[in-house]
Amino acid sequence: MDWSTWQPRERANLCFIVKDGRILLIRKKRGLGAGKINGPGGKLDPGETALASAIRETQEEIGVTPLEIEERGVLHFQFTDGYSLHCAVFLARDCCGKPVETAEAAPLWFDLGAIPYHEMWADDRHWLPHLLAGQRFQAWFEFDGDRMLTKDVRLEVILESVRKDPPGESCDETPQVSS
C-alpha cells in the first residue's frame, strides 16, 4: 500500500469520553462496525469540521454533549474492497447530559482497566491505550473485512522547553569575572 498517494473516500471521527476513571463507549447497532463496541462517532456532513461532527454524532448517538474535547489522533483505513476512511480521534474529559440508547447505539461505561478490546475493531488495541495515556498519534491500517492485515502506529513527540539555568539565576545577569 502506497500511503503517500492515498486518498480517503470518506472522512469521519470518533469521540471517547473519559470521566472518573471510566470510558463511555457504544455498541453500534448499524453501519460500519455494527455489533462492535467503539466510541461514538460518524461521518462528516458537507462543510462540517471534524470537531463539530464529533460533537453532533455523540449527541445523536447517545444523547450527551462531550466537553473539554480535543483532537488527539488520526486514523487511516484502507479496505481490500476499495473503501477508504480518514478518521479524526477526539478525547473529551467530561460530558453534559445522561447517556441514552438510540436506534444507532447503546451506551456502555467501562472502567479504564476493563476495556473490552475483544469486542472492538482489531486496530483499537494498538492506539486506544496511547489516547488514554494522553499521547497524540497517527495510524495506518489495512483491513480485509474485519481482519486487520497491516498496522503502523506512530506517536507524536512533543518537545517542551526546559529552562537550563539553575533556580535563582538569570540569563540576563552579567557574569562576574574574578582576577
Coordinates of C-alpha atoms in Angstrom, one line a residue:
M1 CA 0.0 0.0 0.0
D2 CA 1.4 3.4 -1.0
W3 CA 0.1 5.7 1.7
S4 CA 1.9 8.7 0.2
T5 CA -0.7 8.9 -2.6
W6 CA -3.6 7.5 -0.5
Q7 CA -6.9 9.5 -0.6
P8 CA -9.9 8.7 1.7
R9 CA -13.3 8.0 0.2
E10 CA -14.9 9.3 3.4
R11 CA -14.0 11.4 6.5
A12 CA -15.3 10.5 9.9
N13 CA -14.5 10.9 13.6
L14 CA -14.6 9.1 16.9
C15 CA -15.1 10.7 20.3
F16 CA -14.0 9.0 23.5
I17 CA -15.4 10.5 26.8
V18 CA -13.2 9.6 29.8
K19 CA -14.5 10.6 33.2
D20 CA -13.9 9.5 36.8
G21 CA -11.7 6.5 35.7
R22 CA -14.2 5.3 33.2
I23 CA -14.7 5.5 29.4
L24 CA -18.0 5.9 27.6
L25 CA -18.3 3.5 24.7
I26 CA -21.1 2.3 22.5
R27 CA -22.3 -0.9 20.9
K28 CA -23.0 0.1 17.3
K29 CA -26.4 -1.1 16.0
R30 CA -26.0 -0.3 12.3
G31 CA -23.5 0.8 9.7
L32 CA -19.8 0.1 9.5
G33 CA -18.9 -1.9 12.6
A34 CA -22.4 -2.9 13.6
G35 CA -22.3 -5.1 16.7
K36 CA -18.9 -3.9 17.7
I37 CA -18.0 -1.8 20.7
N38 CA -16.4 1.6 19.8
G39 CA -16.5 5.3 20.7
P40 CA -19.4 7.4 19.4
G41 CA -18.7 9.0 16.0
G42 CA -19.5 9.0 12.4
K43 CA -19.2 10.7 9.0
L44 CA -18.7 14.4 8.5
D45 CA -21.5 16.3 6.8
P46 CA -20.5 18.5 3.8
G47 CA -18.8 21.7 5.1
E48 CA -18.6 20.4 8.7
T49 CA -15.4 20.3 10.7
A50 CA -14.2 17.1 12.4
L51 CA -14.8 18.7 15.8
A52 CA -18.3 19.8 15.0
S53 CA -19.1 16.4 13.6
A54 CA -17.7 14.6 16.7
I55 CA -20.0 16.7 19.0
R56 CA -23.0 16.2 16.7
E57 CA -22.5 12.5 16.3
T58 CA -22.1 11.9 20.0
Q59 CA -25.3 13.9 20.7
E60 CA -27.2 11.9 18.1
E61 CA -25.9 8.5 19.0
I62 CA -26.1 8.7 22.8
G63 CA -27.7 12.0 23.8
V64 CA -24.7 13.6 25.5
T65 CA -22.5 16.6 24.6
P66 CA -18.8 16.0 25.0
L67 CA -16.9 18.7 27.0
E68 CA -13.2 19.6 27.3
I69 CA -12.8 17.9 23.9
E70 CA -9.6 17.9 21.9
E71 CA -8.3 16.1 18.8
R72 CA -5.6 13.6 19.8
G73 CA -5.1 11.4 16.7
V74 CA -5.8 10.5 13.1
L75 CA -6.6 7.0 11.8
H76 CA -6.3 6.0 8.1
F77 CA -8.1 2.9 6.9
Q78 CA -7.9 1.1 3.6
F79 CA -10.1 -1.9 3.0
T80 CA -9.4 -4.5 0.3
D81 CA -12.9 -3.9 -1.2
G82 CA -11.7 -0.3 -2.1
Y83 CA -13.4 1.5 0.8
S84 CA -11.0 4.1 2.5
L85 CA -11.6 6.2 5.6
H86 CA -9.8 9.1 7.3
C87 CA -10.9 9.3 11.0
A88 CA -10.1 12.1 13.5
V89 CA -10.0 10.8 17.1
F90 CA -11.1 13.1 19.9
L91 CA -10.8 12.8 23.7
A92 CA -13.3 14.5 25.9
R93 CA -12.8 14.8 29.7
D94 CA -16.4 15.3 30.6
C95 CA -19.9 15.4 29.1
C96 CA -23.2 17.1 29.7
G97 CA -26.4 15.0 29.9
K98 CA -27.2 11.4 30.6
P99 CA -26.3 8.7 28.0
V100 CA -29.4 7.2 26.4
E101 CA -29.8 4.3 23.9
T102 CA -30.9 5.3 20.4
A103 CA -31.6 3.5 17.2
E104 CA -27.9 3.9 16.4
A105 CA -26.1 2.8 19.6
A106 CA -26.3 1.6 23.1
P107 CA -24.1 3.5 25.6
L108 CA -21.8 1.5 27.9
W109 CA -19.5 2.7 30.7
F110 CA -16.3 0.7 31.3
D111 CA -13.5 1.0 33.9
L112 CA -10.3 2.1 32.1
G113 CA -8.7 -1.2 33.1
A114 CA -11.6 -3.3 31.7
I115 CA -12.0 -2.1 28.1
P116 CA -13.4 -5.0 26.0
Y117 CA -10.9 -5.0 23.2
H118 CA -12.1 -8.5 22.2
E119 CA -15.4 -6.9 21.1
M120 CA -13.8 -4.0 19.2
W121 CA -12.1 -3.5 15.9
A122 CA -8.7 -5.2 15.8
D123 CA -6.9 -1.9 15.4
D124 CA -8.2 -0.3 18.6
R125 CA -5.9 -2.1 21.0
H126 CA -2.9 -0.6 19.1
W127 CA -3.8 3.1 19.5
L128 CA -6.6 3.5 22.2
P129 CA -4.1 3.0 25.1
H130 CA -2.0 5.8 23.7
L131 CA -5.1 8.1 23.5
L132 CA -5.9 7.2 27.1
A133 CA -2.3 7.9 28.2
G134 CA -2.6 11.5 26.8
Q135 CA -0.4 10.9 23.7
R136 CA -1.0 12.1 20.2
F137 CA -0.7 9.7 17.3
Q138 CA -1.3 8.8 13.7
A139 CA -2.0 5.3 12.5
W140 CA -2.5 3.5 9.2
F141 CA -4.3 0.2 8.8
E142 CA -5.3 -2.2 6.1
F143 CA -8.3 -4.4 6.5
D144 CA -10.0 -7.3 4.7
G145 CA -13.5 -7.0 6.1
D146 CA -13.0 -7.4 9.9
R147 CA -9.5 -8.8 9.6
M148 CA -6.6 -6.4 10.1
L149 CA -3.8 -7.1 7.6
T150 CA -1.3 -4.4 8.4
K151 CA -0.7 -1.7 11.0
D152 CA 1.6 1.3 11.5
V153 CA 1.1 3.4 14.7
R154 CA 3.3 6.4 15.2
L155 CA 3.3 8.6 18.3
E156 CA 4.0 12.3 18.1
V157 CA 6.9 13.5 20.1
I158 CA 6.1 16.7 21.9
L159 CA 9.1 18.7 23.0
E160 CA 8.8 21.0 25.9
S161 CA 11.1 23.9 26.6
V162 CA 13.3 23.2 29.6
R163 CA 15.0 26.1 31.5
K164 CA 18.6 25.3 31.7
D165 CA 19.5 27.9 34.4
P166 CA 19.7 26.8 38.0
P167 CA 16.9 28.2 40.1
G168 CA 17.5 31.7 41.3
E169 CA 20.0 32.5 38.4
S170 CA 19.1 34.6 35.4
C171 CA 20.5 34.6 31.9
D172 CA 20.3 38.4 31.9
E173 CA 23.0 38.9 34.6
T174 CA 26.5 39.7 33.6
P175 CA 28.8 37.0 34.8
Q176 CA 31.3 38.1 37.4
V177 CA 34.9 37.5 36.4
S178 CA 37.5 37.2 39.2
S179 CA 41.0 38.4 38.6

